[in-house]
XYZ file of C-alpha atoms in Angstrom:
392
model
C 46.601 20.955 -28.680
C 46.315 21.977 -25.025
C 47.282 19.363 -22.456
C 44.394 17.162 -21.414
C 43.248 16.893 -17.837
C 42.298 13.318 -16.948
C 40.262 14.616 -14.036
C 38.112 16.957 -16.100
C 34.426 16.574 -15.281
C 31.374 17.562 -17.263
C 29.936 20.706 -15.692
C 27.464 23.518 -16.118
C 27.801 26.234 -18.744
C 31.425 27.273 -19.005
C 32.526 30.754 -20.019
C 33.110 29.465 -23.562
C 29.676 27.827 -23.681
C 27.950 30.958 -22.418
C 29.753 33.182 -24.909
C 29.054 30.738 -27.747
C 25.350 30.703 -26.871
C 25.205 34.509 -26.806
C 26.941 34.816 -30.198
C 24.581 32.204 -31.666
C 21.494 34.008 -30.350
C 22.729 37.338 -31.699
C 23.319 35.886 -35.167
C 19.920 34.147 -35.243
C 18.017 37.241 -34.082
C 19.945 39.428 -36.494
C 19.180 36.932 -39.253
C 15.464 36.974 -38.477
C 15.360 40.772 -38.643
C 17.260 40.880 -41.918
C 15.349 37.943 -43.429
C 12.102 39.840 -42.942
C 13.556 42.999 -44.435
C 15.142 41.191 -47.389
C 12.125 38.979 -48.170
C 9.392 41.576 -47.658
C 9.057 42.658 -51.293
C 8.735 39.203 -52.851
C 6.572 37.918 -49.977
C 4.195 40.876 -50.233
C 3.806 40.232 -53.957
C 2.531 36.750 -53.108
C -0.116 38.202 -50.815
C 1.493 37.572 -47.405
C 4.340 39.900 -46.432
C 5.172 37.793 -43.363
C 5.211 34.417 -45.155
C 8.998 33.981 -45.366
C 9.645 35.522 -41.954
C 7.049 33.327 -40.262
C 8.533 30.195 -41.802
C 12.082 31.201 -40.844
C 11.001 32.071 -37.296
C 9.411 28.630 -36.974
C 12.643 26.968 -38.086
C 14.561 29.164 -35.627
C 12.292 28.045 -32.789
C 12.731 24.375 -33.663
C 16.461 24.929 -34.158
C 16.694 26.619 -30.765
C 15.188 23.542 -29.107
C 17.648 21.329 -31.015
C 20.524 23.595 -29.890
C 19.536 23.256 -26.228
C 19.111 19.467 -26.446
C 22.439 19.038 -28.253
C 24.170 21.302 -25.740
C 22.884 19.210 -22.818
C 23.765 15.829 -24.315
C 27.301 14.506 -23.714
C 29.086 14.885 -27.037
C 30.079 11.209 -27.140
C 26.412 10.305 -27.580
C 26.852 11.400 -31.181
C 29.357 8.643 -31.916
C 26.824 5.766 -32.206
C 24.377 8.123 -33.946
C 26.870 9.187 -36.620
C 26.479 6.107 -38.850
C 22.634 6.218 -38.933
C 22.883 9.953 -39.646
C 25.295 9.329 -42.531
C 23.136 6.553 -44.002
C 20.000 8.710 -43.698
C 21.798 11.603 -45.417
C 22.925 9.400 -48.307
C 19.405 7.995 -48.691
C 18.014 11.542 -48.637
C 20.506 12.681 -51.273
C 19.439 9.751 -53.434
C 15.736 10.529 -53.000
C 16.349 14.128 -54.073
C 17.304 12.848 -57.522
C 14.013 10.947 -57.962
C 11.831 13.183 -60.188
C 8.615 12.408 -58.313
C 10.191 13.194 -54.933
C 12.822 15.873 -55.488
C 11.770 19.510 -55.769
C 13.276 21.642 -58.543
C 14.091 25.274 -57.699
C 16.453 27.737 -59.369
C 17.456 25.145 -61.956
C 18.594 22.574 -59.388
C 16.939 19.605 -57.691
C 18.203 19.877 -54.094
C 15.075 19.602 -51.933
C 12.548 17.001 -50.824
C 8.974 18.171 -50.414
C 7.168 16.976 -47.291
C 3.722 18.543 -47.460
C 4.227 22.298 -47.489
C 7.763 21.944 -46.095
C 10.926 21.397 -48.128
C 14.105 19.962 -46.632
C 17.614 19.931 -48.077
C 19.470 16.679 -47.286
C 22.843 18.099 -48.333
C 22.757 20.363 -45.259
C 22.372 17.382 -42.937
C 25.110 15.585 -44.880
C 27.675 18.194 -43.761
C 27.168 17.364 -40.092
C 26.738 13.629 -40.682
C 29.997 13.293 -42.634
C 31.854 15.318 -40.009
C 30.598 13.266 -37.058
C 31.064 9.897 -38.759
C 34.641 10.644 -39.793
C 35.531 11.828 -36.286
C 33.970 8.629 -34.905
C 35.782 6.428 -37.444
C 39.143 7.980 -36.606
C 38.526 7.649 -32.874
C 37.763 3.954 -33.331
C 40.910 3.433 -35.444
C 43.170 5.553 -33.245
C 46.489 3.812 -32.469
C 46.690 2.527 -28.906
C 50.018 4.267 -28.290
C 48.444 7.683 -28.968
C 50.424 8.404 -32.134
C 48.814 9.956 -35.188
C 47.181 7.826 -37.877
C 49.204 6.492 -40.780
C 48.329 7.727 -44.263
C 46.192 4.710 -45.228
C 44.183 4.980 -42.016
C 43.539 8.638 -42.740
C 42.509 8.391 -46.375
C 40.504 5.153 -46.491
C 37.467 6.405 -44.525
C 37.543 9.962 -45.853
C 37.948 9.696 -49.601
C 35.254 7.030 -50.276
C 32.679 8.894 -48.169
C 33.527 12.201 -49.804
C 33.335 10.527 -53.223
C 29.867 9.050 -52.628
C 28.319 12.079 -50.912
C 30.072 14.566 -53.197
C 28.876 12.747 -56.330
C 25.260 12.719 -55.126
C 25.430 16.439 -54.340
C 27.026 17.233 -57.703
C 24.215 15.404 -59.503
C 21.700 17.938 -58.119
C 23.854 19.939 -59.208
C 25.394 21.856 -56.285
C 29.069 22.665 -56.697
C 29.113 25.099 -53.755
C 27.989 22.489 -51.216
C 30.382 19.941 -52.719
C 33.255 22.365 -52.122
C 32.102 22.878 -48.529
C 31.932 19.110 -47.976
C 35.477 18.780 -49.290
C 36.554 21.575 -46.951
C 34.954 19.827 -43.961
C 36.697 16.553 -44.819
C 39.956 18.456 -45.281
C 39.583 20.061 -41.841
C 39.002 16.650 -40.238
C 42.006 15.155 -42.038
C 44.267 18.016 -41.016
C 43.343 17.949 -37.331
C 43.735 14.148 -37.357
C 47.313 14.447 -38.573
C 47.423 14.708 -42.373
C 50.606 16.672 -43.192
C 50.074 20.244 -44.345
C 51.871 19.615 -47.642
C 49.427 16.815 -48.487
C 46.496 19.054 -47.595
C 47.940 21.600 -50.034
C 48.267 18.955 -52.761
C 44.689 17.810 -52.246
C 43.540 21.434 -52.354
C 45.407 21.934 -55.623
C 43.799 18.795 -57.048
C 40.423 20.138 -55.960
C 41.055 23.413 -57.768
C 41.936 21.504 -60.952
C 38.764 19.393 -60.647
C 36.599 22.470 -60.030
C 38.156 24.125 -63.073
C 37.284 21.116 -65.233
C 33.724 21.035 -63.897
C 33.425 24.738 -64.660
C 34.720 24.452 -68.201
C 32.299 21.671 -69.151
C 29.246 23.550 -67.795
C 28.406 26.738 -69.739
C 26.409 28.289 -66.876
C 29.374 27.868 -64.511
C 31.725 29.352 -67.101
C 29.350 32.300 -67.412
C 29.663 32.860 -63.658
C 33.462 32.898 -63.894
C 33.544 35.382 -66.756
C 30.927 37.467 -64.978
C 33.083 37.432 -61.849
C 36.302 38.348 -63.635
C 34.749 41.091 -65.758
C 31.170 41.869 -64.669
C 31.051 45.165 -66.564
C 31.271 43.338 -69.893
C 28.006 41.458 -69.187
C 25.932 43.744 -66.951
C 22.644 42.021 -67.851
C 23.982 38.478 -67.960
C 26.868 36.835 -66.086
C 27.892 40.016 -64.283
C 24.405 41.093 -63.213
C 24.392 39.599 -59.702
C 27.831 40.881 -58.764
C 27.230 44.377 -60.126
C 23.908 44.700 -58.284
C 25.536 43.438 -55.119
C 28.317 45.996 -55.412
C 25.823 48.798 -56.077
C 23.936 47.829 -52.921
C 27.056 47.653 -50.777
C 28.363 50.928 -52.160
C 25.099 52.805 -51.696
C 24.973 51.802 -48.031
C 28.032 53.846 -47.156
C 29.140 53.857 -43.541
C 25.770 54.016 -41.753
C 23.429 52.516 -44.395
C 20.155 53.675 -45.890
C 18.183 52.462 -42.864
C 16.565 49.162 -41.922
C 13.992 48.219 -44.561
C 15.156 50.900 -47.000
C 17.070 48.696 -49.442
C 16.484 49.446 -53.116
C 18.307 46.332 -54.299
C 15.666 43.953 -52.930
C 13.096 45.471 -55.312
C 13.887 42.806 -57.937
C 17.439 44.005 -58.608
C 19.457 41.646 -56.397
C 18.643 37.957 -57.053
C 17.962 35.868 -53.924
C 18.202 38.852 -51.562
C 17.070 36.850 -48.529
C 19.418 33.896 -49.033
C 22.615 33.956 -51.116
C 22.892 37.768 -51.210
C 21.517 38.794 -47.830
C 24.913 40.262 -46.912
C 24.452 42.806 -49.715
C 21.132 43.871 -48.167
C 22.855 44.156 -44.789
C 25.516 46.414 -46.277
C 22.944 48.533 -48.074
C 20.556 49.000 -45.140
C 22.996 49.017 -42.216
C 26.117 50.189 -44.008
C 29.723 49.357 -43.240
C 28.957 49.278 -39.510
C 26.288 46.606 -39.964
C 28.556 44.522 -42.195
C 31.372 44.823 -39.643
C 29.035 43.632 -36.888
C 28.445 40.430 -38.860
C 32.194 39.963 -39.331
C 32.826 40.572 -35.626
C 30.247 37.951 -34.629
C 31.743 35.314 -36.931
C 35.233 36.240 -35.737
C 34.036 35.709 -32.169
C 32.569 32.354 -33.231
C 35.931 31.422 -34.751
C 37.838 32.352 -31.607
C 35.434 30.513 -29.305
C 35.352 27.408 -31.495
C 39.136 27.190 -31.677
C 39.405 27.783 -27.934
C 37.036 24.881 -27.275
C 38.906 22.663 -29.751
C 42.188 23.635 -28.079
C 41.033 22.702 -24.574
C 38.431 19.920 -24.958
C 39.629 16.814 -23.058
C 39.407 14.111 -25.743
C 40.526 13.603 -29.334
C 37.053 12.889 -30.762
C 35.686 16.099 -29.267
C 38.714 18.029 -30.451
C 38.202 16.903 -34.040
C 34.462 17.661 -33.948
C 34.965 21.116 -32.415
C 37.633 22.114 -34.926
C 35.696 20.802 -37.953
C 32.404 22.455 -36.908
C 34.193 25.772 -36.431
C 36.016 25.493 -39.763
C 32.777 24.584 -41.565
C 30.543 27.372 -40.237
C 33.112 30.169 -40.340
C 34.462 28.953 -43.681
C 30.970 28.946 -45.190
C 30.416 32.480 -43.910
C 33.660 33.623 -45.516
C 32.730 31.995 -48.826
C 29.323 33.701 -48.824
C 30.759 37.111 -47.950
C 33.525 36.600 -50.510
C 31.013 35.935 -53.292
C 28.808 38.889 -52.350
C 31.761 41.289 -52.311
C 33.301 39.871 -55.486
C 36.387 38.329 -53.879
C 35.207 34.865 -54.954
C 33.048 33.546 -57.817
C 29.351 33.113 -57.068
C 28.748 29.655 -55.586
C 25.194 29.787 -54.195
C 26.376 29.289 -50.609
C 24.249 30.892 -47.880
C 25.358 32.920 -44.839
C 25.017 30.592 -41.807
C 22.333 31.540 -39.246
C 21.490 34.717 -41.182
C 20.253 33.681 -44.635
C 16.752 32.290 -45.132
C 16.785 28.501 -45.264
C 15.212 26.161 -42.742
C 17.414 23.096 -43.264
C 20.592 25.162 -43.068
C 19.455 26.970 -39.907
C 18.374 23.759 -38.166
C 21.554 21.813 -38.944
C 23.823 24.754 -38.104
C 22.115 25.205 -34.726
C 22.485 21.470 -34.057
C 26.213 21.712 -34.838
C 26.625 24.735 -32.579
C 24.722 22.888 -29.845
C 27.287 20.097 -30.071
C 30.045 22.712 -29.876
C 28.385 24.169 -26.753
C 28.263 20.661 -25.263
C 31.980 20.325 -25.915
C 32.520 23.685 -24.209
C 30.936 22.222 -21.056
C 33.679 19.587 -21.007
C 36.485 22.139 -21.101
C 38.500 21.788 -17.866
C 38.155 24.734 -15.511
C 41.309 26.735 -14.980
C 42.786 26.534 -11.506
C 45.375 29.114 -10.456
C 48.817 27.564 -10.218
C 47.603 24.205 -11.476
C 49.537 22.481 -14.233
C 48.036 19.786 -16.388
C 49.799 16.651 -17.471
C 50.837 16.618 -21.146
C 49.217 13.778 -23.094
C 48.668 13.141 -26.787
C 45.629 11.187 -27.932
C 45.851 11.368 -31.683
C 45.182 14.357 -33.860
C 47.286 17.479 -33.671
C 48.694 18.716 -30.399
C-alpha cells in the first residue's frame, strides 16, 4: 500500500471524495430512470404506474441522507458500531426464517415485512460482516506492524461466514452467500492471507457450490439452462434467451428509452435482476458501456482511496467495499449476458430494491469518508514508509 503520512489530517471533500460522490449520484439517477422504465408495465397493471418508481425514489432519498451522514462521520466511528450491526443482522436473518414474520417472494423467504415496507437483512449483513472483520483484525493487529498469522486470520472470519452464510442459505439465497464469501475473501486477502490460500479457498467454494447445485433440482435447471439455453427455451433457458434477445435487439443506439419489448412479460424481473438487459435494449451498446464506465470509475476511485488512506482499518474497509460493490455489478452483468449462471444478484444502485440501495449508499458514504482522510499531495514532499498490517 502507499506510504502513510502520520501528519495526515481529516479535511474537506478531496478530489477522490468529490469524484466518488459524482459517480454515485450518476448511478442512482440513472437507476431511477431505468427502474421507472423497466417497472412501468407491471406497475401499470396493478393500477399505479408510478408505484415502483415512487418507492425506489423514496429509498434513494433516505439513502442519500445516509450517504451524506456516513461521509461526514470519521470512519473509525464504525468500529464500535460494527458488533451491534453484526448482531442485529444475525437476528434479522433469524427472524426472516420465522413463518409468521418472514415474507415469501419468488420461492424464497428473504424479507421481513414492516407494515407496507419489506426489508432484506442479508443486504445489511454484507456491510456488517465487512466492518466487524476489519475491526476485529485491527484489534488483533500485531504491535510490531507485521501481518497476522494464519490462526489470527481465519478464526474470526470462518465462524462468522459459517453462521451468516448458513442463515442466508436457509432462505435460500445462494447468490448472496457467494457475495458474502467474496467479501470475506477480500478482507482476508488485504489483511495478508497468501494468494495461494485464497485460491485454495476459492476452489473449495466452487466444489461446495457444485454440491449445493447438484442436490437442488431448480439450481441444476439453471446450470443446464445456462450451458444450453436453446434446448429448454420455455424452461431453464428462458431467462437467458430473453435477455440475449433484448440485448441483441438494442443494437448500438437502442430502441429508445421506454421502448423495451422484453419488459412486456418476456424478461422475468426486468426492474431488478435483469435491468441490465432493459438498459441494453432501450439504450443499446452505448448505454450498457456507460454503466460499465461508471463502475470502472468506481473501481478506480475505490482502489485509489484504499491505496492512500492513512490507517490499516480504513484500508481494509475501503478495499472490501470496492471489491463487494464492483464484484456484485460484474456478477449481475455476467448473468444477464450469459457469461455466468443466473444467481439472482441485483445491479448495485441501479436495480429496484430498497434495502440494497440503502446499504450500498451507506457503504459508499463510508468510502467517501475515507477519501476525506487521504493525505493531500504536496509537490516534492516524500512520505515516510510505514507498514501497519494488511498488504503494502
